Coordinates of C-alpha atoms and ligand atoms in Angstrom, one line a residue:
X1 CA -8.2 -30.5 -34.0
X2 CA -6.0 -28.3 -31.8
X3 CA -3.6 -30.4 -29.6
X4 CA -4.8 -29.5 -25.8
X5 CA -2.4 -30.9 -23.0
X6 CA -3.3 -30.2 -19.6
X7 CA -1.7 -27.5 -17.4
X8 CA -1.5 -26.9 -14.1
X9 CA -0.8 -23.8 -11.9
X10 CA 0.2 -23.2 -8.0
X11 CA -3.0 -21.4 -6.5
X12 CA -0.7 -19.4 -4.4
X13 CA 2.1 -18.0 -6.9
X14 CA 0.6 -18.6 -10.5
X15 CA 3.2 -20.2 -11.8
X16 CA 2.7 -23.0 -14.5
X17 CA 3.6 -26.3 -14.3
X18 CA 3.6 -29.2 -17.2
X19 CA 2.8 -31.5 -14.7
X20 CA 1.2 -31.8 -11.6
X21 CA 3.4 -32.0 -8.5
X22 CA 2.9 -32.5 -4.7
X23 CA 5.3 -29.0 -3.9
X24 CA 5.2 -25.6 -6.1
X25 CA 8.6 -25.5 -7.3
X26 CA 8.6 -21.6 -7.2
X27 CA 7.0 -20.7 -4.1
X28 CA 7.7 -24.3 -2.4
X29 CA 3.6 -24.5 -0.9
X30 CA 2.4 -27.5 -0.9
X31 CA -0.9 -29.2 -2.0
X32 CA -1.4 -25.5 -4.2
X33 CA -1.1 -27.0 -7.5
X34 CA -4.1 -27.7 -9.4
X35 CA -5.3 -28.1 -13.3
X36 CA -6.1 -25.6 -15.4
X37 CA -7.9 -25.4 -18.6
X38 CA -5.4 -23.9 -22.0
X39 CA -7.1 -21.5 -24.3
X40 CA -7.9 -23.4 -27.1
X41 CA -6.6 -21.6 -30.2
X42 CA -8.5 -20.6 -32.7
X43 CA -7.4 -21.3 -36.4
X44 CA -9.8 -19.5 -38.4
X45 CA -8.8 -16.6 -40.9
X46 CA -5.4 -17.6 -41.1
X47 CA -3.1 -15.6 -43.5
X48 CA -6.5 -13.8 -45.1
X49 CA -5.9 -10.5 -42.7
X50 CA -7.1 -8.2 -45.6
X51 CA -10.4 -9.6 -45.8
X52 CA -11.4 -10.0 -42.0
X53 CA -14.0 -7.7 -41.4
X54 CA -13.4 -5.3 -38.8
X55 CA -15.8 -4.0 -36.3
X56 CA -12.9 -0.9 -34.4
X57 CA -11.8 1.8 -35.9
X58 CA -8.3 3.1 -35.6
X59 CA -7.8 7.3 -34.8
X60 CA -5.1 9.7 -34.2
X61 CA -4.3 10.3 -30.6
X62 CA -5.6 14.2 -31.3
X63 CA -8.3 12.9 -32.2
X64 CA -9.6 11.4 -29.3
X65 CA -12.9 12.6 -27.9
X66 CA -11.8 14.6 -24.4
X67 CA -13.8 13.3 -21.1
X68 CA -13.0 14.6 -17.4
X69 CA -12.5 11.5 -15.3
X70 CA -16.0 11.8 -13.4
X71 CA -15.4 11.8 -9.9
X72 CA -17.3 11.8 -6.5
X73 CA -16.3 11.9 -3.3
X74 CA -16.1 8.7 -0.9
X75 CA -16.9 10.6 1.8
X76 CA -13.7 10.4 3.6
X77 CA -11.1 13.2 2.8
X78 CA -8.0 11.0 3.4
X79 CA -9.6 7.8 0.8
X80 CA -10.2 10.4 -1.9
X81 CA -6.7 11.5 -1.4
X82 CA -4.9 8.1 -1.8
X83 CA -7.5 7.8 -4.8
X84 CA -6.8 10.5 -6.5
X85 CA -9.1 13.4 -5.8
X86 CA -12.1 10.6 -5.4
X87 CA -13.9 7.7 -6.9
X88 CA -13.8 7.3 -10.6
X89 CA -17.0 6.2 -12.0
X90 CA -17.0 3.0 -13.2
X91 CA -13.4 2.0 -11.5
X92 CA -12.3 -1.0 -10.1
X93 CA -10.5 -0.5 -7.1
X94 CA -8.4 -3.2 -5.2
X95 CA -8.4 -3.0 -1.1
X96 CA -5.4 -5.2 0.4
X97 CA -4.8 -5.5 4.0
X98 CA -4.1 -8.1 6.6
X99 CA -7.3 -9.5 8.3
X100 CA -8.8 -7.4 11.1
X101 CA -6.7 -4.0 9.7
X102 CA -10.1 -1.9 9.1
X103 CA -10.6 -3.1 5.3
X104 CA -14.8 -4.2 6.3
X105 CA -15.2 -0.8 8.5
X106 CA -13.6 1.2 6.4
X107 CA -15.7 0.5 3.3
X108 CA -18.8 0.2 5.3
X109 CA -18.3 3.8 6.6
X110 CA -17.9 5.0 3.2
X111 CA -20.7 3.2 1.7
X112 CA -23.3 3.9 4.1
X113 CA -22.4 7.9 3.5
X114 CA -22.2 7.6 -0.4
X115 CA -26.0 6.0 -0.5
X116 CA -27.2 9.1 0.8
X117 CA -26.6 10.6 -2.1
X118 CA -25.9 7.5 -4.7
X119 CA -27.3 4.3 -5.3
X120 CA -24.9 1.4 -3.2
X121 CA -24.8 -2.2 -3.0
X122 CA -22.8 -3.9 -0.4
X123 CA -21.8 -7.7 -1.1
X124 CA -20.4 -9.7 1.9
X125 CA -19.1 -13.2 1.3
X126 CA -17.8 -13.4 4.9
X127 CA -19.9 -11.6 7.6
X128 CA -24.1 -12.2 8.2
X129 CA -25.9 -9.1 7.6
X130 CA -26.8 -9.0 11.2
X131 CA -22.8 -8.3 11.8
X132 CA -22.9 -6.0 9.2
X133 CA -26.1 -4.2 10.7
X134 CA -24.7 -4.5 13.9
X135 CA -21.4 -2.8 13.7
X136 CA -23.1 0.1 11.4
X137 CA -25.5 0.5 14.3
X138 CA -22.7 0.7 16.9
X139 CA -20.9 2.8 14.5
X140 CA -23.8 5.3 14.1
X141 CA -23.7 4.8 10.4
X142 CA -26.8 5.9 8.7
X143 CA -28.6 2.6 7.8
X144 CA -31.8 3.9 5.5
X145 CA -30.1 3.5 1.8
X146 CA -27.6 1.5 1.8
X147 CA -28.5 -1.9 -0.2
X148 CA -27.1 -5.1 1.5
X149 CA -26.8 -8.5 -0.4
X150 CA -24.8 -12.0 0.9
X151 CA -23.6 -13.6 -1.6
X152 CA -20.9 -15.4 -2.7
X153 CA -21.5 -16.3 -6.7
X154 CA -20.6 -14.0 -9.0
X155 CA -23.0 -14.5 -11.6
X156 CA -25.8 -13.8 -9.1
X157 CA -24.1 -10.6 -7.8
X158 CA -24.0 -9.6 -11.4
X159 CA -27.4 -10.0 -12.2
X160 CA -28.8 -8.3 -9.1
X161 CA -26.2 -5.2 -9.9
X162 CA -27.6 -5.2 -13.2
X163 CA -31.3 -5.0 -11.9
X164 CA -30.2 -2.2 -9.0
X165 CA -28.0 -0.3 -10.9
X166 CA -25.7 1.6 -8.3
X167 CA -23.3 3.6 -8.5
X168 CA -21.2 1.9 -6.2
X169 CA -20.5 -1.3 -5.1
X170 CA -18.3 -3.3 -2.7
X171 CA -17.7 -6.6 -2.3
X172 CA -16.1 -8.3 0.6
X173 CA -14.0 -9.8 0.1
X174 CA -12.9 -11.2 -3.5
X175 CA -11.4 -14.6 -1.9
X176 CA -15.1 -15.5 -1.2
X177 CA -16.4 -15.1 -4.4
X178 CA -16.9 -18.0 -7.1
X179 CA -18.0 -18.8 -10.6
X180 CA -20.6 -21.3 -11.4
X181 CA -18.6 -21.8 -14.6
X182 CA -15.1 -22.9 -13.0
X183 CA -15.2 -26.2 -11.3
X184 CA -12.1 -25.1 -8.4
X185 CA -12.6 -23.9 -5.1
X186 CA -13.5 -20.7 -4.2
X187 CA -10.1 -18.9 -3.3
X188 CA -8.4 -20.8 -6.1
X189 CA -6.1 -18.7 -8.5
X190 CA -8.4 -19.3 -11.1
X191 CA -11.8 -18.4 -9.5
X192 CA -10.4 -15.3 -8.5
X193 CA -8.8 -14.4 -11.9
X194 CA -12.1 -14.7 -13.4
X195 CA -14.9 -13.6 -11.3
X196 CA -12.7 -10.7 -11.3
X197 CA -12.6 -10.1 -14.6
X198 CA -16.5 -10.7 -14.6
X199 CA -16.7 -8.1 -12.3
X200 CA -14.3 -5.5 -14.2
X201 CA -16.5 -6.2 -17.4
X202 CA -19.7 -5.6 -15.1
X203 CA -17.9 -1.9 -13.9
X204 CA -17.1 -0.9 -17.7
X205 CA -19.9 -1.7 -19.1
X206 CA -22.4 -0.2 -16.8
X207 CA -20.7 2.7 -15.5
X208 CA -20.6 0.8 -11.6
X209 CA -17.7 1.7 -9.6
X210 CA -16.6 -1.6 -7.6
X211 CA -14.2 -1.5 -4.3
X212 CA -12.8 -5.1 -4.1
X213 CA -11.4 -6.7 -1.0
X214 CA -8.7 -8.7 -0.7
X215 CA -6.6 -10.4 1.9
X216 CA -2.9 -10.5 2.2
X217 CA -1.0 -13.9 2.6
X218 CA 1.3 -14.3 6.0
X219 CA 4.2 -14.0 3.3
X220 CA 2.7 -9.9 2.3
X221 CA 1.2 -11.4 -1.0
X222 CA -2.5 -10.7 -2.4
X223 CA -3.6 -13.8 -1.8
X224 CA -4.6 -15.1 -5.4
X225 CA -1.4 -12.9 -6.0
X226 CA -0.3 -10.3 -8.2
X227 CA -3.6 -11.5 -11.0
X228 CA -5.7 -9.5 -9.5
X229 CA -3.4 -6.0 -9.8
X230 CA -3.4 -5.6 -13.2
X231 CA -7.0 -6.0 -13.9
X232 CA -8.5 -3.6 -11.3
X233 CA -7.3 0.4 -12.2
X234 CA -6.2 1.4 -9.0
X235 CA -4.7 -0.8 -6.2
X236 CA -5.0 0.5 -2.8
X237 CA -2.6 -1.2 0.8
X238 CA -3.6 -1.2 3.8
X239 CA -1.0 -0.9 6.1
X240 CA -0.4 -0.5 10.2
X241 CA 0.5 -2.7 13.0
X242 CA -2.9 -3.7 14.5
X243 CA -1.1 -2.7 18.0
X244 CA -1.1 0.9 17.1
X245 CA -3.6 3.3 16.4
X246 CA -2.7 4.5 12.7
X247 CA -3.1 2.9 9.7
X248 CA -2.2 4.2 6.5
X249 CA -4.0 3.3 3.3
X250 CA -0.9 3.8 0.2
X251 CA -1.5 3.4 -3.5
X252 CA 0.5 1.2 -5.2
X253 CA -1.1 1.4 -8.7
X254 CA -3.2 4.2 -9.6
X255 CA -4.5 4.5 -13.5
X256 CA -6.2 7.8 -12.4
X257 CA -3.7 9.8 -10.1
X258 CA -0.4 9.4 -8.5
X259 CA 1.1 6.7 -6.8
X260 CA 2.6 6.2 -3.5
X261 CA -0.1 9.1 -2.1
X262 CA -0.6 7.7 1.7
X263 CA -3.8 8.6 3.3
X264 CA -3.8 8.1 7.2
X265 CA -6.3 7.5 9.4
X266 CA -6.4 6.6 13.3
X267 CA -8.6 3.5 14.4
X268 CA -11.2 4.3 17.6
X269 CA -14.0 3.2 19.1
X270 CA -16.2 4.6 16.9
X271 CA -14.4 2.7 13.9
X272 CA -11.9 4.8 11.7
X273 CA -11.1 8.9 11.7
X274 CA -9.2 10.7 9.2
X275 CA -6.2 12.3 10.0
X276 CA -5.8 15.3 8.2
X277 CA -2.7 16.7 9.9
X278 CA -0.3 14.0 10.5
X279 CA 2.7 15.2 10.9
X280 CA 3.1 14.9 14.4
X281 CA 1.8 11.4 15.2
X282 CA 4.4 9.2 14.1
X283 CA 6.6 10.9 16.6
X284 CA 7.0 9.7 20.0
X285 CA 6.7 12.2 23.4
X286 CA 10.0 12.5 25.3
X287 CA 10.4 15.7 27.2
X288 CA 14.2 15.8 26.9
X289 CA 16.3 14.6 24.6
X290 CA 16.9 10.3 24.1
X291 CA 19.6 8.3 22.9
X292 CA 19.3 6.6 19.7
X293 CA 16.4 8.5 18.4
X294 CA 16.4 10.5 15.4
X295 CA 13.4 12.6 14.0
X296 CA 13.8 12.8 9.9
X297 CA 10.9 14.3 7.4
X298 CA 9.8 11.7 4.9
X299 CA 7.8 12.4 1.8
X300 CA 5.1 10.3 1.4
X301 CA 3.3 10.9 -1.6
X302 CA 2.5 14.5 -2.0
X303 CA 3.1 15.9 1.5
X304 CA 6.1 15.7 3.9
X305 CA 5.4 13.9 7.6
X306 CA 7.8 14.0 10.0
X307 CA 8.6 10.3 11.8
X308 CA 11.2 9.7 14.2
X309 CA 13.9 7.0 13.6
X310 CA 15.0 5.0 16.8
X311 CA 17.6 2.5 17.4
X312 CA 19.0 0.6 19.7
X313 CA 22.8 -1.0 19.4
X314 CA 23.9 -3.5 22.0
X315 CA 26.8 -5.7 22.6
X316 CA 25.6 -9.3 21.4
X317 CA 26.3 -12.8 22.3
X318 CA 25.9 -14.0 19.3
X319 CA 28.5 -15.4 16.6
X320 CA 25.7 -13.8 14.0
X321 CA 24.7 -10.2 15.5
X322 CA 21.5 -9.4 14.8
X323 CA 20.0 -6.4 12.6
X324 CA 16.6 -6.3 12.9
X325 CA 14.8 -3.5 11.1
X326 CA 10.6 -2.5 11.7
X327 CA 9.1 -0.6 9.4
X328 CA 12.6 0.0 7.1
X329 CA 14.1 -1.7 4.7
X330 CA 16.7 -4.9 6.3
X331 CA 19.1 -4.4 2.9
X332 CA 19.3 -1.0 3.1
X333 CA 20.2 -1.2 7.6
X334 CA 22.9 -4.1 6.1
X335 CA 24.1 -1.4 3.6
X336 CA 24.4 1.6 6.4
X337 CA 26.2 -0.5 8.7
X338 CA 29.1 -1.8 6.5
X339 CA 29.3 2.2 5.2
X340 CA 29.1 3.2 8.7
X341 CA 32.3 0.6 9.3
X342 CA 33.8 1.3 6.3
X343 CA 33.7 5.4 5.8
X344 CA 33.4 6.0 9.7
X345 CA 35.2 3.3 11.0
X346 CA 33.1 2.3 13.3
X347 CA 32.7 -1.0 13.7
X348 CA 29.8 -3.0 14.9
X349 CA 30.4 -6.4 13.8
X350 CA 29.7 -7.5 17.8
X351 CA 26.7 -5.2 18.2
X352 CA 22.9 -6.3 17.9
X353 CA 21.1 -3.3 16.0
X354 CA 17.5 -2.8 16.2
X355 CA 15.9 0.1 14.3
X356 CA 12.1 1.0 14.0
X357 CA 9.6 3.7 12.6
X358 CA 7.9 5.3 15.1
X359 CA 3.7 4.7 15.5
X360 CA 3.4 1.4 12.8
X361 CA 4.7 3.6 9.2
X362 CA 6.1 2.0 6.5
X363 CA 9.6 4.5 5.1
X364 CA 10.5 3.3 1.5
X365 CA 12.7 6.0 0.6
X366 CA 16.0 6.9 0.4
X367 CA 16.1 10.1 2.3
X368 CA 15.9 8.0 5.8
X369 CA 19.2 6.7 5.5
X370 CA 21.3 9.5 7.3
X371 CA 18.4 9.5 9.9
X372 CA 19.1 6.0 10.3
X373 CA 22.7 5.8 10.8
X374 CA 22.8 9.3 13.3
X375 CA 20.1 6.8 15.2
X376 CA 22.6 4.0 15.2
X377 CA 25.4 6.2 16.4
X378 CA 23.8 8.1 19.0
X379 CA 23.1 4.8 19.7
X380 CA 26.1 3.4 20.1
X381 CA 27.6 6.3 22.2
X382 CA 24.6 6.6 24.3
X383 CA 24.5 10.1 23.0
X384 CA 21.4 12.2 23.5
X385 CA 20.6 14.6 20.6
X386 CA 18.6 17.3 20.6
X387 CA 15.2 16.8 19.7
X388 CA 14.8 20.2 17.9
X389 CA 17.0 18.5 15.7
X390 CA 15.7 17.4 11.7
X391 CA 18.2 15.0 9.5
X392 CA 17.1 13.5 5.8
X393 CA 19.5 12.5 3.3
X394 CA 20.6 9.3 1.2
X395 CA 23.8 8.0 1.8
X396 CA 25.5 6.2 -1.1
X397 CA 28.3 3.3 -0.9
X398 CA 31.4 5.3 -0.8
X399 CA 29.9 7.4 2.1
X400 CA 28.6 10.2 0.0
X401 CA 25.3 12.3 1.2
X402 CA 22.8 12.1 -1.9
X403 CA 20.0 15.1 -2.2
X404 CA 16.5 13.5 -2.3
X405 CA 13.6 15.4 -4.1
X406 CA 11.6 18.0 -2.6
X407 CA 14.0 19.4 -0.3
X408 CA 12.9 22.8 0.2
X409 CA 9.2 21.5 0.9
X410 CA 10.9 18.9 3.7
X411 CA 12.7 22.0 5.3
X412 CA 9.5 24.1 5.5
X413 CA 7.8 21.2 7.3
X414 CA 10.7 21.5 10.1
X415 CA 10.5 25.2 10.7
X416 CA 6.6 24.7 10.6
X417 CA 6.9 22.3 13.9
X418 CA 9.6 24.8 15.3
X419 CA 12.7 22.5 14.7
X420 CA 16.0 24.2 15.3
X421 CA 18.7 22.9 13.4
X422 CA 18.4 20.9 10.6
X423 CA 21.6 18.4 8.8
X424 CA 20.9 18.0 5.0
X425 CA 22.9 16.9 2.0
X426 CA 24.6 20.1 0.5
X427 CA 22.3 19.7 -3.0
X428 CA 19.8 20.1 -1.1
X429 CA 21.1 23.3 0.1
X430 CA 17.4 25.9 -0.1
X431 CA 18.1 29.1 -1.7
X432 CA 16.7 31.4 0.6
X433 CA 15.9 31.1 4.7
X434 CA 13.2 28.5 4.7
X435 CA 12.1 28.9 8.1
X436 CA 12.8 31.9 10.6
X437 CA 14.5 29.7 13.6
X438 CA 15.9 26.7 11.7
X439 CA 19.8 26.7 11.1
X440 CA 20.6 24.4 8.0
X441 CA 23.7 22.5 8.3
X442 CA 24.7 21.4 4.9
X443 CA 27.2 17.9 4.5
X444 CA 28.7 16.2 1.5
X445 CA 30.5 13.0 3.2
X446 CA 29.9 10.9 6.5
X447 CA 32.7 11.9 7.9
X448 CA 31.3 15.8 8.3
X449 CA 28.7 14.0 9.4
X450 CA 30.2 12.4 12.0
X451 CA 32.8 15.5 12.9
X452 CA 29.5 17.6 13.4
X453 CA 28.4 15.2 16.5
Ligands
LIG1 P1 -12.4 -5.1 10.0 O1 -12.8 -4.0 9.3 O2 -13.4 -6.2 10.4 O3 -11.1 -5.8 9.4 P2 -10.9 -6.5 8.0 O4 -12.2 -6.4 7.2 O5 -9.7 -5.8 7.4 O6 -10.5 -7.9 8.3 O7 -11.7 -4.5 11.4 C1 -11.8 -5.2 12.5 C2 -10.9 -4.6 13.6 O8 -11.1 -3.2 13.8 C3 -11.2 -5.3 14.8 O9 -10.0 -5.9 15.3 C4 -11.6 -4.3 15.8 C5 -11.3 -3.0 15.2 N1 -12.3 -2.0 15.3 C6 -12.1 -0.9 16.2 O10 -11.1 -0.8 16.9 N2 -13.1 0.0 16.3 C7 -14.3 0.0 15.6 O11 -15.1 0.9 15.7 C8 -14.4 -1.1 14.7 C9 -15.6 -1.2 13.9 C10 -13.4 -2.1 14.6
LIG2 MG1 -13.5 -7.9 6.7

């Protein structure tokens, strides 16, 4: 008889615990831990390997049968972008977002223009049909093929998919859904873990894509966290400040294109519309030129936007100064600062610095950095710079300007808009004239940096 002693795991982290305790040691929730049931091992065939009987054959990588990933479309350029080139039959896709971000319309408009031309099964856990009808109606949706079901047990999802056979199906959201053979609460760690894995078996085996929603804790965690992200094939974020307009869908894992593709879309009144040229929209409208804003050209995925940096440095009264950072990294605004005092002496040890992305994006790159710190500057000296002119470049500890990939592709982009000068680490130096207007100022340290203001 195999020894079992209980375990127990924090619903909110997933870690394991020997015993159970009042307060997750590792995320420090409370009232989160709960039992869980041990695999029991299994103690047959020991030591006889030779003799097991095997069902699986094992082949050289040559000579594995060649299939094109099957794709079709989602219907909405900017989703089929961020996936890849479109759906993958049979794919298990993971939608994160904070509540009330689009993750319900989004999928709804979608669906309701696949089923004209697939079959497409709709599972809500959270909203009555009737709001589901309703906001398809107000939407203008087409409403004659897409299948509707409310339900929140897994088993009985399965079993109607089964029946209906779709090509697609989406189910909204995952924290709803429950097991009849798990005795924890819906939501639970272990509810989600394995009506998910239910459902990925249910996708493999009959060829059913499956868009899965899933909410994001207040702390930026997929609630039932990071279980669910290597089950599903492709993990999709959700991203925006419900304030603004934009939201941009990024893919964080992706087993069937590239990562860290953004697709962006704008939400209306009549739910949410692609935006297929977004280069101009995360920059703000001033007619002349502002102090402490910057305009850089990110790379997000495979295209270049351009997205203006702002900041704003003011004395503080505070013994601790305050950095705040919106939409860029707080380490990295720590880091600039003490190179900025350090390499440029300028000191800011009595300042309160604020810096944001323009329009609700998310920069998690490096190239932002000499943006950032010309921001702080200009800034500082209440110094106006032109806003014809384009800045991207990493800075590194000792105050050296870094290349950062696809620099010739970021300049285009500039003369494209009409920019007029442009400051960019000397590796990044183009070979020819990549734009008729734009002067390219090439530096190597801060300090040309700082001479050239
Ligand atoms: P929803 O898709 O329900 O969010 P989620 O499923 O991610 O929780 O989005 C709801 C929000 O979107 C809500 O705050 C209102 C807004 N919205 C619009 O602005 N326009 C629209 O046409 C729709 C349908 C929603
Ligand atoms: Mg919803």
């Amino acid at each position: 008889m195999a020894k079992t002693t209980a375990q127990f795991q924090c619903r909110e982290c997933a870690s394991i615990l020997n015993k159970w305790a009042g307060q997750c040691p590792d995320c420090k929730g409370w009232n989160c831990i709960e039992e869980i049931k041990p695999a029991v091992s299994t103690q047959r065939n020991r030591g006889n390997w030779t003799e097991r009987e095997t069902t699986t054959d094992i082949v050289t990588l040559n000579e594995v049968p060649e299939t094109d990933t099957a794709r079709f479309s989602s219907q909405l350029d900017e989703l089929d972008r961020v996936l890849g080139g479109g759906m993958v039959h049979g794919s298990v896709v993971l939608l994160g977002g904070d509540p009330g971000i689009g993750k319900s319309t989004i999928l709804l408009q979608c669906l309701t223009r696949v089923s004209q031309q697939y079959g497409t099964l709709y599972v809500t856990g959270e909203e009555s049909l009737q709001q589901v009808n309703l906001r398809a109606k107000r939407l203008d949706l087409p409403r004659d093929q897409l299948k509707l079901l409310s339900s929140t047990c897994v088993e009985e999802i399965i079993s109607h998919a089964v029946k209906l056979q779709p090509t697609v199906i989406v189910i909204d959201s995952i924290q709803t859904i429950y097991t009849d053979s798990l005795q924890s609460a819906a939501g639970s760690v272990s509810q989600i873990r394995e009506s998910t894995a239910l459902l990925v078996r249910l996708a493999k085996q009959h060829n059913i894509a499956i868009f899965l929603v899933g909410h994001v804790t207040k702390e930026g965690q997929l609630a039932g966290p990071r279980v669910l992200e290597h089950m599903v094939d492709t993990v999709l974020y959700f991203e925006g400040d419900s304030s603004t307009r934009y939201r941009v869908i990024r893919a964080v894992k992706n087993r069937f294109g590239a990562v860290n593709e953004i697709g962006i879309f704008a939400m209306t009144d009549q739910g949410l519309k692609t935006v297929s040229n977004p280069s101009a929209i995360f920059l703000s409208t001033h007619d002349k030129p502002v102090s402490g804003s910057i305009i850089m050209v990110s790379r997000e995925g495979s295209r270049p936007i351009l997205v203006e940096i702002q900041a704003l440095v003011t004395e503080s009264h505070l013994g601790n100064p305050r950095r705040i950072s919106v939409g860029l990294e707080a380490n990295r605004l720590a880091m600039l600062l003490a190179v900025l005092q350090r390499h440029g002496g300028i000191p800011l040890y009595d300042q309160d610095v604020f810096i944001n992305a323009v329009g609700g994006v998310r920069i998690n790159e490096t190239g932002a950095d000499l943006a950032i710190i010309l921001a702080i500057l200009s800034s500082f000296r209440d110094k106006p710079v032109s806003n014809r002119l384009l800045v991207f470049g990493e800075v590194g500890l000792s105050g050296e300007i870094r290349p950062v990939p696809n620099g010739e592709e970021r300049l285009k982009e500039a003369g494209k808009h009409g920019f007029e000068t442009a400051i960019i680490p000397a590796a990044n130096k183009p070979r020819g004239q990549p734009a008729k207007v734009l002067k390219v100022i090439t530096v190597n340290h801060l300090s040309d940096t700082l001479n050239l203001l």
